[in-house]
Short mmCIF file of C-alpha atoms and ligand atoms in Angstrom, two decimals:
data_model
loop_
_atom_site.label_atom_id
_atom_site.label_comp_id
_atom_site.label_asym_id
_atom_site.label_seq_id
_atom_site.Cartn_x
_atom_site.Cartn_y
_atom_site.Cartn_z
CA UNK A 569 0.46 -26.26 43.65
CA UNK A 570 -2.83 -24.19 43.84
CA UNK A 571 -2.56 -20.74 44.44
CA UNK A 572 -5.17 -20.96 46.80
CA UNK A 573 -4.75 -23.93 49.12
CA UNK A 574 -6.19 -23.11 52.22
CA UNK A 575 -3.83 -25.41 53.82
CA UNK A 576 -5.03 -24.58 57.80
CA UNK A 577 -7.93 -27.05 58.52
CA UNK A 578 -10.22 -24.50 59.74
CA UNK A 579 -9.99 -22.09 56.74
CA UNK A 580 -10.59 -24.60 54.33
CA UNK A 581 -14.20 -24.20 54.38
CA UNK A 582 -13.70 -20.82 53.15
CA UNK A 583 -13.67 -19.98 49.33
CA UNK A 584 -11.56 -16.87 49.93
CA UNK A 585 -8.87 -18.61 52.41
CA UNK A 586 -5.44 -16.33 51.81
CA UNK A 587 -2.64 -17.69 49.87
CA UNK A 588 -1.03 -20.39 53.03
CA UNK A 589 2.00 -18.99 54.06
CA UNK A 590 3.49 -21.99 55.14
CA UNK A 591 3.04 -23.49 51.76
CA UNK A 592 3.77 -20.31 49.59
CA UNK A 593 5.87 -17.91 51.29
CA UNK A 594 4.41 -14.46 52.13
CA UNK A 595 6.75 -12.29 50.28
CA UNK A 596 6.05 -15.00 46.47
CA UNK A 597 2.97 -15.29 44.61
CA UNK A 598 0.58 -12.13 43.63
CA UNK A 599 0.36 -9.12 45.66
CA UNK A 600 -3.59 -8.97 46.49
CA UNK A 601 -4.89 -7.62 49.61
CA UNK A 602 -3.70 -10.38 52.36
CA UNK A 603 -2.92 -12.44 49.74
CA UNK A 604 -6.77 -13.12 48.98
CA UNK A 605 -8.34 -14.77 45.37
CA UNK A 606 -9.05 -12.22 42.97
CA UNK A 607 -12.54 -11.26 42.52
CA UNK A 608 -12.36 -12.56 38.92
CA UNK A 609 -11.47 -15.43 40.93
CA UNK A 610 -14.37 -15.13 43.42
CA UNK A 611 -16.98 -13.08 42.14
CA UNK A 612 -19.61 -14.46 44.30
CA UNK A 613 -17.26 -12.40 47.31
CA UNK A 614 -19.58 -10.29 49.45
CA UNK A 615 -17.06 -8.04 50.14
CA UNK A 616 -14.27 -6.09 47.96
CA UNK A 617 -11.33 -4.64 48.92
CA UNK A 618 -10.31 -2.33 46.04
CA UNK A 619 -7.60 0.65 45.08
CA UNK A 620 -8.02 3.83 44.18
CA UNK A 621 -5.28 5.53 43.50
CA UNK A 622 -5.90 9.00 43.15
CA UNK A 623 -4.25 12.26 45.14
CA UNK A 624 -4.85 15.13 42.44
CA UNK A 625 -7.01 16.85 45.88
CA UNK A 626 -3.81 17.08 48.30
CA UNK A 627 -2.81 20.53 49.62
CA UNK A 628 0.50 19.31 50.84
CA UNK A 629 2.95 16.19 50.49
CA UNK A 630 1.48 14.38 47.30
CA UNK A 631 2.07 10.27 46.37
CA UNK A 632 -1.51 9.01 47.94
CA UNK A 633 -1.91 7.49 44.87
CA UNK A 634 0.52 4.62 45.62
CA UNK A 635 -1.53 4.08 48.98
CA UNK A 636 -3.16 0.98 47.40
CA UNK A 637 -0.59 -0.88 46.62
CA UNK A 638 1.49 -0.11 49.30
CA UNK A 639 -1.06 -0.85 51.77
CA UNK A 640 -1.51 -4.44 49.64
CA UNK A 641 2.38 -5.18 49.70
CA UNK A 642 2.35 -4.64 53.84
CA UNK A 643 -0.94 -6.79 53.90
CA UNK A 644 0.98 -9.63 52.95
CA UNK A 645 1.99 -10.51 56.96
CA UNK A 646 -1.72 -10.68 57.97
CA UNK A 647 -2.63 -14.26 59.23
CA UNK A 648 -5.93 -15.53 58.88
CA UNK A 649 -7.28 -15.56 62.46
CA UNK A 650 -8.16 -12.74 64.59
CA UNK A 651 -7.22 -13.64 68.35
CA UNK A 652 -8.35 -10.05 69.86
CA UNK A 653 -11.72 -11.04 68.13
CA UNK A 654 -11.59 -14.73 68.05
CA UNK A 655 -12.82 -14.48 64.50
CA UNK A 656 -11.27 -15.69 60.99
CA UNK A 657 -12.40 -12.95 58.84
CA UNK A 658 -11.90 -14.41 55.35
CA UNK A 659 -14.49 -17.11 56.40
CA UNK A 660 -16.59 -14.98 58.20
CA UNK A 661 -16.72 -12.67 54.99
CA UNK A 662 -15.90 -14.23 51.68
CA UNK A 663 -13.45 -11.64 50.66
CA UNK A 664 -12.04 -10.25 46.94
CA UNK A 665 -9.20 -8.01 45.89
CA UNK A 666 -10.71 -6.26 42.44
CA UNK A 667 -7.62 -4.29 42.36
CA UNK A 668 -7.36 -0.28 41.07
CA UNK A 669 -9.45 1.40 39.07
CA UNK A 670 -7.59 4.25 36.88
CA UNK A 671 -9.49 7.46 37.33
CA UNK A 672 -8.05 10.71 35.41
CA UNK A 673 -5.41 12.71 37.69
CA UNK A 674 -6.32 16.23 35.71
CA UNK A 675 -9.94 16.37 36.02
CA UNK A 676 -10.75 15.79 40.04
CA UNK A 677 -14.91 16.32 39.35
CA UNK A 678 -14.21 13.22 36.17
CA UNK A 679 -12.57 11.54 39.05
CA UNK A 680 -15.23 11.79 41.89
CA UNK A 681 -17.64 10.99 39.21
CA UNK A 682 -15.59 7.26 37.81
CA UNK A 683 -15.18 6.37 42.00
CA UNK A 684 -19.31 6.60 41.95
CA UNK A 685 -19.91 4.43 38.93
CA UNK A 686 -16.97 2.20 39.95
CA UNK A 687 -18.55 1.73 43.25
CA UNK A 688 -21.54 1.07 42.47
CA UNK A 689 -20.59 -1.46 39.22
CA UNK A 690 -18.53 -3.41 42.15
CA UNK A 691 -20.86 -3.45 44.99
CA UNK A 692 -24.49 -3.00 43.58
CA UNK A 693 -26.21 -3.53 46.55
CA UNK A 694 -25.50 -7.03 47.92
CA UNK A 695 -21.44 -6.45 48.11
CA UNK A 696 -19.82 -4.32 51.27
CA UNK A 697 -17.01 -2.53 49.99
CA UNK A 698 -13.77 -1.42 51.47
CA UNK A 699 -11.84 1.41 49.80
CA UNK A 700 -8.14 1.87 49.40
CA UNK A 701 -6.99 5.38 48.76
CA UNK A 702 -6.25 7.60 47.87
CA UNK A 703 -6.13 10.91 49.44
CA UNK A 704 -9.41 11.94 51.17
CA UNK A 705 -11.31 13.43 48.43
CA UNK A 706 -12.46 9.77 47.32
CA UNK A 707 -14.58 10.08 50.51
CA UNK A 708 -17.55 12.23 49.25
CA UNK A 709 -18.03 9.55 45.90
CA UNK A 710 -18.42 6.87 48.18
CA UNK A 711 -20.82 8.36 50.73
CA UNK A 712 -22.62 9.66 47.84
CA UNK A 713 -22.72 5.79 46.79
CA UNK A 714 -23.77 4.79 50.27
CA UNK A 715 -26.12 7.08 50.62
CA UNK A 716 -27.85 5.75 47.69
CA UNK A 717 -28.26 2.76 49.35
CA UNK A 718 -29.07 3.81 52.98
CA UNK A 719 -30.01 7.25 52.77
CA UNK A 720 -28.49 9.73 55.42
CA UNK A 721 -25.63 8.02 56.61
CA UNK A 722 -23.59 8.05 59.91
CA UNK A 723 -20.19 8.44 59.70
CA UNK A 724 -17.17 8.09 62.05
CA UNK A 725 -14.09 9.49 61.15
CA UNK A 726 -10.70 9.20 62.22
CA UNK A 727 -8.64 12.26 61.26
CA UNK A 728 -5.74 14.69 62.63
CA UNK A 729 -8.36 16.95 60.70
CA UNK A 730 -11.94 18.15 60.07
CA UNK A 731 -11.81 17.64 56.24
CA UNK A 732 -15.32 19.99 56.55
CA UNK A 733 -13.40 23.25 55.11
CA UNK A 734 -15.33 25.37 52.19
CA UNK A 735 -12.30 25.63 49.12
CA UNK A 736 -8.81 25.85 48.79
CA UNK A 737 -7.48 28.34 45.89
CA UNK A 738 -11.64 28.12 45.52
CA UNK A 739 -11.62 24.63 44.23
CA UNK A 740 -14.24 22.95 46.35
CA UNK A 741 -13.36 19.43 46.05
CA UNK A 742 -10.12 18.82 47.79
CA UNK A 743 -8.90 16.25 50.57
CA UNK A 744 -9.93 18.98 53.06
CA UNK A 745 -13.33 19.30 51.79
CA UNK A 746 -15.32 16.39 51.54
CA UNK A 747 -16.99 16.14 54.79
CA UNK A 748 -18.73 19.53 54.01
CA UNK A 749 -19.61 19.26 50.76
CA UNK A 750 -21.22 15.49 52.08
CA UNK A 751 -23.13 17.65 54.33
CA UNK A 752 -24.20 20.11 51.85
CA UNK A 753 -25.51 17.08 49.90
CA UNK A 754 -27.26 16.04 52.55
CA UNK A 755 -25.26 12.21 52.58
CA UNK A 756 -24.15 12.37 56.55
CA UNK A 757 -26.69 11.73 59.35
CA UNK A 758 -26.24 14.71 61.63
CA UNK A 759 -27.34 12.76 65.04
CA UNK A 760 -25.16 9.93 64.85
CA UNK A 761 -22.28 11.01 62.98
CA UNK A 762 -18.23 11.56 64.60
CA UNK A 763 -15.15 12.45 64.20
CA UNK A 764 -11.99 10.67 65.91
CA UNK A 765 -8.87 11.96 66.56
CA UNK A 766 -8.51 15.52 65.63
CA UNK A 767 -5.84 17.79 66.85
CA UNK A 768 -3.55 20.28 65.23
CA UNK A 769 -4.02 24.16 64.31
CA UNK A 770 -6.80 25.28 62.44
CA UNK A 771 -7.72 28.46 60.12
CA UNK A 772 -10.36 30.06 62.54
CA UNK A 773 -11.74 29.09 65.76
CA UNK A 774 -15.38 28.61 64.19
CA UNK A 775 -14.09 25.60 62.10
CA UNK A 776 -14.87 23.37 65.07
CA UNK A 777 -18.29 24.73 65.59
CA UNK A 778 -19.09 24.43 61.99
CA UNK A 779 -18.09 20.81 61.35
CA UNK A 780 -20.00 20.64 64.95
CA UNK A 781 -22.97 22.41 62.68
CA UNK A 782 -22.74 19.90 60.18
CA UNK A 783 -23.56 16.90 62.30
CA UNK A 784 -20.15 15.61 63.79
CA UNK A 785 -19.60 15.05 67.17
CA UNK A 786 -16.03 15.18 68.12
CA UNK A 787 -13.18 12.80 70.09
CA UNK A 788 -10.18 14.55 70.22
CA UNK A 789 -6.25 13.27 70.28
CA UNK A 790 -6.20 15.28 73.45
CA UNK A 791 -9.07 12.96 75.01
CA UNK A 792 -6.97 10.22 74.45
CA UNK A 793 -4.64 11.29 77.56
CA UNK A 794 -7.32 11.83 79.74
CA UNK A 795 -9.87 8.87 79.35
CA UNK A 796 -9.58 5.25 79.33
CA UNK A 797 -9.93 3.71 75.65
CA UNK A 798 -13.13 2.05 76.60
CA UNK A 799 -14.95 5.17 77.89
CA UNK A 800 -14.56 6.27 74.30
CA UNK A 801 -15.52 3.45 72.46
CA UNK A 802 -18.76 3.31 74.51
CA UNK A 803 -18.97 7.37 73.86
CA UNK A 804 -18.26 5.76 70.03
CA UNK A 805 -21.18 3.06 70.20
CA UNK A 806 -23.58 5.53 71.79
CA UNK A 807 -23.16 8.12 69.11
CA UNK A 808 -23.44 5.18 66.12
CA UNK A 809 -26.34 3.53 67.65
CA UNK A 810 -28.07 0.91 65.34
CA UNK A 811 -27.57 3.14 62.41
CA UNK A 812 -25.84 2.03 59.36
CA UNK A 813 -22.06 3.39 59.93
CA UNK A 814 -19.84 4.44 56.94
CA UNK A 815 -16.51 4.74 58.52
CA UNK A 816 -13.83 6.98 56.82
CA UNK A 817 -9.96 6.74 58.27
CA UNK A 818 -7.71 8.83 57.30
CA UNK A 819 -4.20 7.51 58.18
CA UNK A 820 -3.08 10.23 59.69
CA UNK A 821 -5.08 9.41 62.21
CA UNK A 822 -1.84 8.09 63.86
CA UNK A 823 0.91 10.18 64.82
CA UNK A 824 3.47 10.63 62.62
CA UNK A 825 5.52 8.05 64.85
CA UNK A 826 2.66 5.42 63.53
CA UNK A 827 2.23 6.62 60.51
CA UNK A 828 5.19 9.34 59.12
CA UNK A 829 3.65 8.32 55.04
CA UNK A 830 0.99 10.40 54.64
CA UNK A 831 0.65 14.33 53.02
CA UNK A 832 -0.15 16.12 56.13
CA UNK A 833 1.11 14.54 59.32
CA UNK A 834 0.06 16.22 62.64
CA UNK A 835 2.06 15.78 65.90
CA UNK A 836 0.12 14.31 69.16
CA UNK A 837 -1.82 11.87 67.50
CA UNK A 838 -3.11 7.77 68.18
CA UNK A 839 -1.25 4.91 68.17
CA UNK A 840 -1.37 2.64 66.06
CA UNK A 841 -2.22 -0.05 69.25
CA UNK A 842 -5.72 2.57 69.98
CA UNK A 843 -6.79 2.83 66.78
CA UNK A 844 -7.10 -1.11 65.61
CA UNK A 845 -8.17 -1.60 69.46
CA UNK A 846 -11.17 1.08 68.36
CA UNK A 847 -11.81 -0.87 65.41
CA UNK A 848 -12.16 -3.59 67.27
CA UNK A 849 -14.49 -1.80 69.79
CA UNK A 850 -16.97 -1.35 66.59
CA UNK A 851 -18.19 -5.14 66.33
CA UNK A 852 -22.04 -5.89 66.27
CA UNK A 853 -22.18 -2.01 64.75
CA UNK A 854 -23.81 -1.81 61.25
CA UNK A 855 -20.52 -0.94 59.69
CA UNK A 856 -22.11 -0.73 55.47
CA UNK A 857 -18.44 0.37 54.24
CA UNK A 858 -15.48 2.07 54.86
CA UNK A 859 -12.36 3.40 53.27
CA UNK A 860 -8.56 3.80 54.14
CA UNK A 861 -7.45 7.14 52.97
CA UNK A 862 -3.77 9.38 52.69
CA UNK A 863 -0.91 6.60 52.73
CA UNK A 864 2.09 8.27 50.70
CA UNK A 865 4.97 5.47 50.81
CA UNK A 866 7.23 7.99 49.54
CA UNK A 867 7.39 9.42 53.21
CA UNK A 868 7.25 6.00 55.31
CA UNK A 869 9.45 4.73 56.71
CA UNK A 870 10.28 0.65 57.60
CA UNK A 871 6.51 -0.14 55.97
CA UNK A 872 5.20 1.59 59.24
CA UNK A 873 2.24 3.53 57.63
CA UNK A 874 1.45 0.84 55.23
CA UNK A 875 1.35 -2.28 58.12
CA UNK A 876 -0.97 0.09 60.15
CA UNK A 877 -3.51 0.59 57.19
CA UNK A 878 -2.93 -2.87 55.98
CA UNK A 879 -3.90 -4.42 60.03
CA UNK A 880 -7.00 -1.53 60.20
CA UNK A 881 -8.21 -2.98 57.00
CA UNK A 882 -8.00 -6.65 58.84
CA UNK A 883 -9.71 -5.42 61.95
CA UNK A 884 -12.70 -3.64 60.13
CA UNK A 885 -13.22 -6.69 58.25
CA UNK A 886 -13.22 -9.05 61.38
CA UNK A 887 -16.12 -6.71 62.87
CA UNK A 888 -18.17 -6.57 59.70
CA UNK A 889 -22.09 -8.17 60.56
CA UNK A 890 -22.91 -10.92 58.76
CA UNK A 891 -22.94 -10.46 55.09
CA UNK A 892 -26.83 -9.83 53.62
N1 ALG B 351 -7.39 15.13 54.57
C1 ALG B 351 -6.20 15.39 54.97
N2 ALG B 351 -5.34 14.46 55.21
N3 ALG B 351 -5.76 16.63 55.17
C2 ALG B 351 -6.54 17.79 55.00
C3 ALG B 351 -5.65 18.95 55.31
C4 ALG B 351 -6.13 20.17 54.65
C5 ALG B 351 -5.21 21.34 54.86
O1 ALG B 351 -4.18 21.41 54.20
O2 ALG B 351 -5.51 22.17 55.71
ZN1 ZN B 352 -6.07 14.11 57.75
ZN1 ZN B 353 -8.58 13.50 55.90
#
């Protein structure tokens, strides 16, 4: 039997058609992202989903750097079409797993400088890429790669946390830090940029105003008990405009309920129904990439963490614009 028979009429037309499910069942066969071809077996795929499995920039709980394939081995239950969206996203997008890269766990300015080149060898500028981390350091290589592409980016981040702090122990790339040192760098449009999500204790009341400094408007957890979902996707759309939108989602987005694998969980947060229903509110956005950051399976629990990262990975590619 093929390894990639479509099998559902409809998908059929579509090069990158998952594994069938009803021919080959979900938990056989090789463990790509939803079960999609390779992209040695696609490389004409306008869009990658790749690993990189790298947390030597955590401050707390380590083991991001099984994320990927965690996050690939709870992809497996993903069906190919999208009712909320009325889409089938591995024909609307023709779709590759290029699995990990290995970047060097002892050397974390090495690393941030092989997730640049490795970016840009896999995407040059035709292919939309979608990250799996990886703790939240891997952020500032890609919008450094984006940037080259787009210029001044805007970016909407989901996040307990600011991740725009200076240094920790005086190391200045961290999981904590990337946002700022983007900003330094001059990578993040400051008008349409936002985070989503944030909550939890802080070192100083001037970290909010900073991050504010550095171009990020802000949706916190707390918001989310006050104001209807939609009111903050439009508040969402309104702050992304027609700009070209990097978006950057750190798991623990979710509250630890949703999401208890991942280094430095935060009471209070989303659900894991609000933030795929955000996702969803992002279609006919310029979404140009976006990466899944801070799953530790060491500290999940019943897949929880990795089926919510796995289904956000589904949604953002069901509300990617037409591939160039
Ligand atoms: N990026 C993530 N997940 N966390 C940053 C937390 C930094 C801190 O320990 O204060
Ligand atoms: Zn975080
Ligand atoms: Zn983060």
């Amino acid at each position: 039997m093929s390894t990639h028979d479509p099998g559902i009429p409809e998908q059929r037309t579509s090069p990158s058609a998952p594994i069938d499910a009803t021919v080959v069942p979900r938990y056989a066969g090789d463990g790509t992202f939803a079960r999609l071809p390779r992209l040695d077996q696609l490389p004409e795929a306008d869009t990658v989903v790749w690993g990189v499995p790298f947390d030597s920039g955590v401050s707390y709980r380590p083991g991001a750097r099984f994320g990927p394939q965690h996050v690939r081995q709870s992809s497996r239950l993903l069906r190919p079409y999208n009712p909320a969206l009325e889409v089938l996203p591995f024909s609307a997008r023709t779709v590759a797993d290029a699995g990990d890269i290995g970047v060097n766990p002892f050397d974390i300015e090495e690393a941030i400088g092989t997730v640049e080149t490795a970016a840009r060898d896999l995407a040059g500028t035709r292919r939309t890429l979608l990250t799996i981390g990886g703790d939240h350091t891997i952020a500032l290589p890609l919008l450094r790669f984006q940037h080259s592409l787009h210029g001044p980016i805007a970016v909407l981040h989901f996040d307990a946390h600011l991740d725009t702090w200076d240094t920790y122990f005086g190391a200045p790339y961290t999981h904590g830090t990337p946002f700022r040192r983007a900003a330094e760098e001059g990578l993040i449009d400051h008008a349409h940029s936002m985070h989503v999500g944030l909550r939890g204790s802080l070192y100083d009341r001037l970290d909010l105003q900073e991050s504010e400094r550095m171009g990020f408007a802000a949706i916190h957890a707390r918001d989310f008990i006050r104001h209807p979902l939609d009111e903050l996707i439009e508040r969402i759309r309104a702050r992304l405009g027609d700009r070209p939108v990097y978006v950057s989602i750190d798991i623990d987005v979710l509250d630890p309920a949703h999401a208890p694998g991942t280094g430095t969980p935060e009471p209070g947060g989303l659900t894991s129904r609000e933030l795929l229903e955000i996702i969803r509110g992002l279609a006919g956005l310029n979404v140009v990439g976006a990466d899944f950051v801070e799953v530790s399976p060491a500290y999940d629990h019943a897949e929880l963490t990795g089926l919510a990262a796995a289904h956000a990975v589904y949604e953002l590619i069901s509300i990617l614009p037409p591939a160039r």
